[in-house]
Short mmCIF file of C-alpha atoms and ligand atoms in Angstrom, two decimals:
data_model
loop_
_atom_site.label_atom_id
_atom_site.label_comp_id
_atom_site.label_asym_id
_atom_site.label_seq_id
_atom_site.Cartn_x
_atom_site.Cartn_y
_atom_site.Cartn_z
CA MET Q 1 146.81 56.39 -130.35
CA GLU Q 2 144.46 59.28 -129.65
CA ILE Q 3 141.48 59.64 -131.97
CA ASN Q 4 139.93 63.07 -132.39
CA MET Q 5 136.18 62.45 -132.14
CA ALA Q 6 135.15 66.07 -132.78
CA VAL Q 7 133.43 66.85 -136.05
CA ASP Q 8 134.96 69.79 -137.89
CA GLU Q 9 132.60 72.76 -137.40
CA ALA Q 10 133.23 74.18 -140.89
CA LEU Q 11 132.46 70.80 -142.45
CA LYS Q 12 129.32 70.54 -140.33
CA SER Q 13 128.19 73.94 -141.52
CA GLU Q 14 128.82 73.11 -145.19
CA LEU Q 15 126.97 69.81 -144.93
CA SER Q 16 124.01 71.42 -143.17
CA LYS Q 17 123.58 73.75 -146.16
CA ALA Q 18 123.03 70.63 -148.23
CA GLY Q 19 120.49 69.34 -145.72
CA ILE Q 20 122.89 66.84 -144.13
CA PHE Q 21 123.22 67.01 -140.37
CA THR Q 22 126.17 65.44 -138.62
CA THR Q 23 126.75 64.91 -134.93
CA THR Q 24 128.49 62.60 -132.48
CA ILE Q 25 127.18 60.08 -129.99
CA GLU Q 26 128.66 62.25 -127.26
CA ASP Q 27 126.75 65.35 -128.41
CA ILE Q 28 123.49 63.42 -128.45
CA TYR Q 29 124.22 61.86 -125.08
CA ASN Q 30 125.06 65.21 -123.47
CA TRP Q 31 122.05 66.86 -125.10
CA GLY Q 32 119.86 64.20 -123.50
CA ARG Q 33 121.54 64.56 -120.11
CA LYS Q 34 121.36 68.34 -119.97
CA SER Q 35 117.77 68.40 -121.23
CA SER Q 36 116.38 65.96 -118.68
CA ILE Q 37 117.85 66.98 -115.34
CA TRP Q 38 115.86 65.53 -112.44
CA PRO Q 39 116.24 67.64 -109.27
CA LEU Q 40 115.82 66.15 -105.83
CA GLN Q 41 112.63 67.38 -104.22
CA PHE Q 42 113.61 68.91 -100.93
CA GLY Q 43 114.01 72.38 -99.46
CA LEU Q 44 115.61 73.68 -96.31
CA ALA Q 45 114.31 77.22 -95.71
CA CYS Q 46 112.94 80.38 -97.36
CA CYS Q 47 114.99 79.92 -100.57
CA ALA Q 48 112.96 76.78 -101.20
CA ILE Q 49 109.91 79.01 -101.76
CA GLU Q 50 111.74 80.65 -104.67
CA MET Q 51 112.71 77.20 -105.97
CA ILE Q 52 109.05 76.15 -105.84
CA ALA Q 53 108.07 79.36 -107.66
CA THR Q 54 110.63 78.52 -110.36
CA ALA Q 55 108.83 75.26 -110.99
CA ALA Q 56 105.40 76.91 -111.12
CA SER Q 57 103.68 78.33 -114.18
CA ARG Q 58 105.07 81.90 -114.18
CA PHE Q 59 108.72 80.87 -114.49
CA ASP Q 60 108.11 77.33 -115.76
CA LEU Q 61 111.27 75.31 -115.12
CA ALA Q 62 109.79 72.72 -117.47
CA ARG Q 63 110.99 74.83 -120.41
CA PHE Q 64 114.51 73.65 -119.54
CA GLY Q 65 113.60 70.00 -119.09
CA ALA Q 66 114.20 70.01 -115.34
CA GLU Q 67 110.66 69.93 -114.00
CA VAL Q 68 110.60 66.33 -112.83
CA PHE Q 69 111.42 66.81 -109.16
CA ARG Q 70 112.02 63.38 -107.66
CA PRO Q 71 111.13 62.48 -104.07
CA SER Q 72 113.85 59.80 -104.00
CA PRO Q 73 117.60 60.54 -104.25
CA ARG Q 74 117.94 57.26 -106.16
CA GLN Q 75 116.11 58.88 -109.08
CA ALA Q 76 117.64 62.36 -108.94
CA ASP Q 77 120.79 63.76 -110.55
CA LEU Q 78 120.62 67.36 -109.28
CA MET Q 79 120.59 68.49 -105.67
CA ILE Q 80 119.43 72.10 -105.23
CA VAL Q 81 120.51 73.07 -101.73
CA ALA Q 82 117.84 75.74 -101.19
CA GLY Q 83 118.06 77.38 -97.81
CA THR Q 84 119.89 77.50 -94.52
CA VAL Q 85 121.88 74.34 -93.80
CA THR Q 86 121.91 73.86 -90.05
CA LYS Q 87 124.56 71.67 -88.52
CA LYS Q 88 121.77 69.37 -87.38
CA MET Q 89 120.67 68.94 -91.01
CA THR Q 90 124.14 68.62 -92.57
CA PRO Q 91 124.58 64.84 -92.08
CA GLN Q 92 121.20 64.24 -93.72
CA VAL Q 93 122.08 66.44 -96.72
CA VAL Q 94 125.38 64.60 -97.27
CA ARG Q 95 123.63 61.24 -96.86
CA LEU Q 96 121.06 62.20 -99.51
CA TYR Q 97 123.88 63.27 -101.83
CA ASN Q 98 125.62 59.94 -101.30
CA GLN Q 99 122.42 58.13 -102.26
CA MET Q 100 122.15 59.89 -105.64
CA PRO Q 101 123.58 57.97 -108.61
CA GLU Q 102 126.47 59.32 -110.70
CA PRO Q 103 126.79 61.54 -112.61
CA LYS Q 104 125.25 64.03 -110.18
CA TYR Q 105 125.39 67.77 -109.68
CA VAL Q 106 124.80 70.36 -106.96
CA ILE Q 107 123.47 73.93 -107.09
CA ALA Q 108 123.92 75.86 -103.83
CA MET Q 109 121.05 78.34 -103.84
CA GLY Q 110 121.23 81.51 -101.76
CA ALA Q 111 123.55 83.19 -99.30
CA CYS Q 112 122.80 80.63 -96.58
CA ALA Q 113 123.68 77.60 -98.68
CA ILE Q 114 126.89 79.13 -99.99
CA SER Q 115 128.17 80.80 -96.82
CA GLY Q 116 125.74 80.74 -93.90
CA GLY Q 117 124.23 84.02 -95.11
CA PRO Q 118 122.60 86.24 -92.47
CA PHE Q 119 123.07 83.43 -89.94
CA LYS Q 120 126.79 83.06 -90.57
CA GLN Q 121 127.64 83.89 -86.97
CA GLY Q 122 125.12 81.41 -85.62
CA TYR Q 123 126.59 78.52 -83.64
CA ASN Q 124 124.12 76.17 -85.31
CA VAL Q 125 124.56 77.09 -88.99
CA LEU Q 126 126.96 75.54 -91.49
CA LYS Q 127 128.98 78.19 -93.31
CA GLY Q 128 128.48 76.73 -96.77
CA ILE Q 129 127.46 73.28 -97.97
CA ASP Q 130 130.63 73.18 -100.12
CA ARG Q 131 132.44 72.19 -96.93
CA PHE Q 132 131.06 68.68 -97.37
CA ILE Q 133 129.87 68.12 -100.94
CA PRO Q 134 131.18 69.45 -104.28
CA VAL Q 135 129.11 72.38 -105.57
CA ASP Q 136 128.87 72.97 -109.33
CA VAL Q 137 127.06 76.32 -109.32
CA HIS Q 138 126.74 78.89 -106.51
CA ILE Q 139 123.84 81.38 -106.54
CA PRO Q 140 124.29 84.48 -104.35
CA GLY Q 141 121.34 86.47 -102.99
CA CYS Q 142 118.90 86.42 -100.09
CA PRO Q 143 116.80 85.03 -101.56
CA PRO Q 144 117.84 84.67 -105.21
CA ARG Q 145 114.92 85.24 -107.54
CA PRO Q 146 113.62 82.41 -109.74
CA GLU Q 147 115.46 83.96 -112.71
CA ALA Q 148 118.73 83.38 -110.85
CA LEU Q 149 117.91 79.70 -110.41
CA LEU Q 150 117.06 79.47 -114.11
CA HIS Q 151 120.42 81.09 -114.91
CA ALA Q 152 122.18 78.60 -112.62
CA LEU Q 153 120.43 75.75 -114.37
CA MET Q 154 121.57 77.05 -117.77
CA THR Q 155 125.12 77.38 -116.40
CA LEU Q 156 124.95 73.77 -115.25
CA GLN Q 157 123.62 72.71 -118.65
CA ARG Q 158 126.65 74.33 -120.32
CA LYS Q 159 128.91 72.44 -117.94
CA ILE Q 160 127.17 69.13 -118.71
CA ASP Q 161 127.44 69.89 -122.42
CA SER Q 162 131.20 70.32 -122.14
CA GLN Q 163 131.80 67.09 -120.24
CA ARG Q 164 132.98 63.87 -121.76
CA SER Q 165 130.28 61.31 -121.32
CA ILE Q 166 131.78 58.32 -123.12
CA GLY Q 167 135.23 56.78 -123.18
CA LYS Q 168 137.74 56.16 -120.43
CA PRO Q 169 138.88 57.28 -117.98
CA GLU Q 170 137.69 60.91 -117.90
CA ALA Q 171 134.05 60.34 -118.77
CA VAL Q 172 131.75 61.53 -116.00
CA THR Q 173 129.68 58.38 -116.35
CA ASN Q 174 132.73 56.37 -115.34
CA ARG Q 175 133.40 58.33 -112.17
CA ALA Q 176 131.52 55.87 -110.01
CA TYR Q 177 134.06 53.26 -111.06
CA ASN Q 178 137.10 55.47 -110.66
CA ASP Q 179 137.97 58.18 -108.19
CA ARG Q 180 134.38 58.91 -107.07
CA SER Q 181 133.53 55.37 -105.94
CA GLU Q 182 133.74 56.17 -102.25
CA GLU Q 183 130.93 57.83 -100.33
CA TYR Q 184 131.36 61.37 -99.13
CA LEU Q 185 132.18 61.74 -95.49
CA ILE Q 186 129.13 62.20 -93.25
CA PRO Q 187 129.99 64.39 -90.22
CA ARG Q 188 128.79 63.55 -86.72
CA PHE Q 189 128.08 65.75 -83.73
CA GLY Q 190 131.05 66.30 -81.48
CA GLU Q 191 131.21 68.08 -78.17
CA HIS Q 192 131.16 71.58 -79.69
CA ASP Q 193 130.77 71.26 -83.45
CA LEU Q 194 130.46 68.88 -86.35
CA VAL Q 195 133.33 66.42 -86.50
CA PRO Q 196 135.09 66.98 -88.76
CA THR Q 197 134.14 70.62 -89.45
CA HIS Q 198 134.68 70.07 -93.19
CA ASN Q 199 135.75 67.40 -95.65
CA PRO Q 200 139.38 68.19 -96.58
CA LEU Q 201 138.96 66.34 -99.91
CA VAL Q 202 136.17 68.74 -100.92
CA PHE Q 203 136.80 72.05 -99.17
CA HIS Q 204 139.94 74.00 -100.01
CA PRO Q 205 139.64 77.47 -98.46
CA THR Q 206 142.02 80.17 -99.56
CA ALA Q 207 144.67 80.73 -96.91
CA ILE Q 208 144.28 84.12 -95.23
CA LYS Q 209 147.53 85.99 -94.74
CA ARG Q 210 147.38 88.53 -91.96
CA THR Q 211 149.75 91.47 -92.01
CA GLU Q 212 150.93 93.22 -88.87
S1 SF4 E 1 119.55 83.13 -98.20
FE1 SF4 E 1 117.93 84.42 -97.27
S2 SF4 E 1 116.05 83.69 -98.23
FE2 SF4 E 1 117.61 82.08 -98.56
S3 SF4 E 1 117.37 80.66 -96.85
FE3 SF4 E 1 118.89 82.18 -96.25
S4 SF4 E 1 117.75 83.75 -95.13
FE4 SF4 E 1 116.27 82.54 -96.30
#
């Protein structure tokens, strides 16, 4: 039997007029999760300067509860891929992602992280980190301004708020025990490129149809 755990919004509103506030464990849990995101402290190139500026006093990432950058992936739940991902660096980025505990999230910041950016044609540059790890929010721009990172963080917070965090089997906190238990594939260097060039479980490019 399915139990509807949602509290009726009209009832909530009526009760609040009488000074009675109602909520659910899930709402409180998600509010806590979205208000205390701990990003992993690492940067890859120029976009990282904008990320650092976002955490400084003028833009003040702390207002959104995400100022506690952690130097260890074991303590982080958000990876901000800020900058050019070279093929040499890709295995390390995926390894760091694997070491983060669930539930975890990824923001790909800047043209380089989402597509290779101005270095797309470079033999040494990965054409988007979403070839190897799942990306929750993409930020275009070269570089994106701190406001764009703040917007991405708010977008991620909305996503976290809409997720089920308790119950089985869909709850994100249960993913480590269900379909997400395996580690993501770490590529190795082949003769000409990374092997494999992408993780087929993560990367699903749109098929290009060429007309004559
Ligand atoms: S997107 Fe532009 S600013 Fe960001 S890492 Fe690439 S080249 Fe640098």
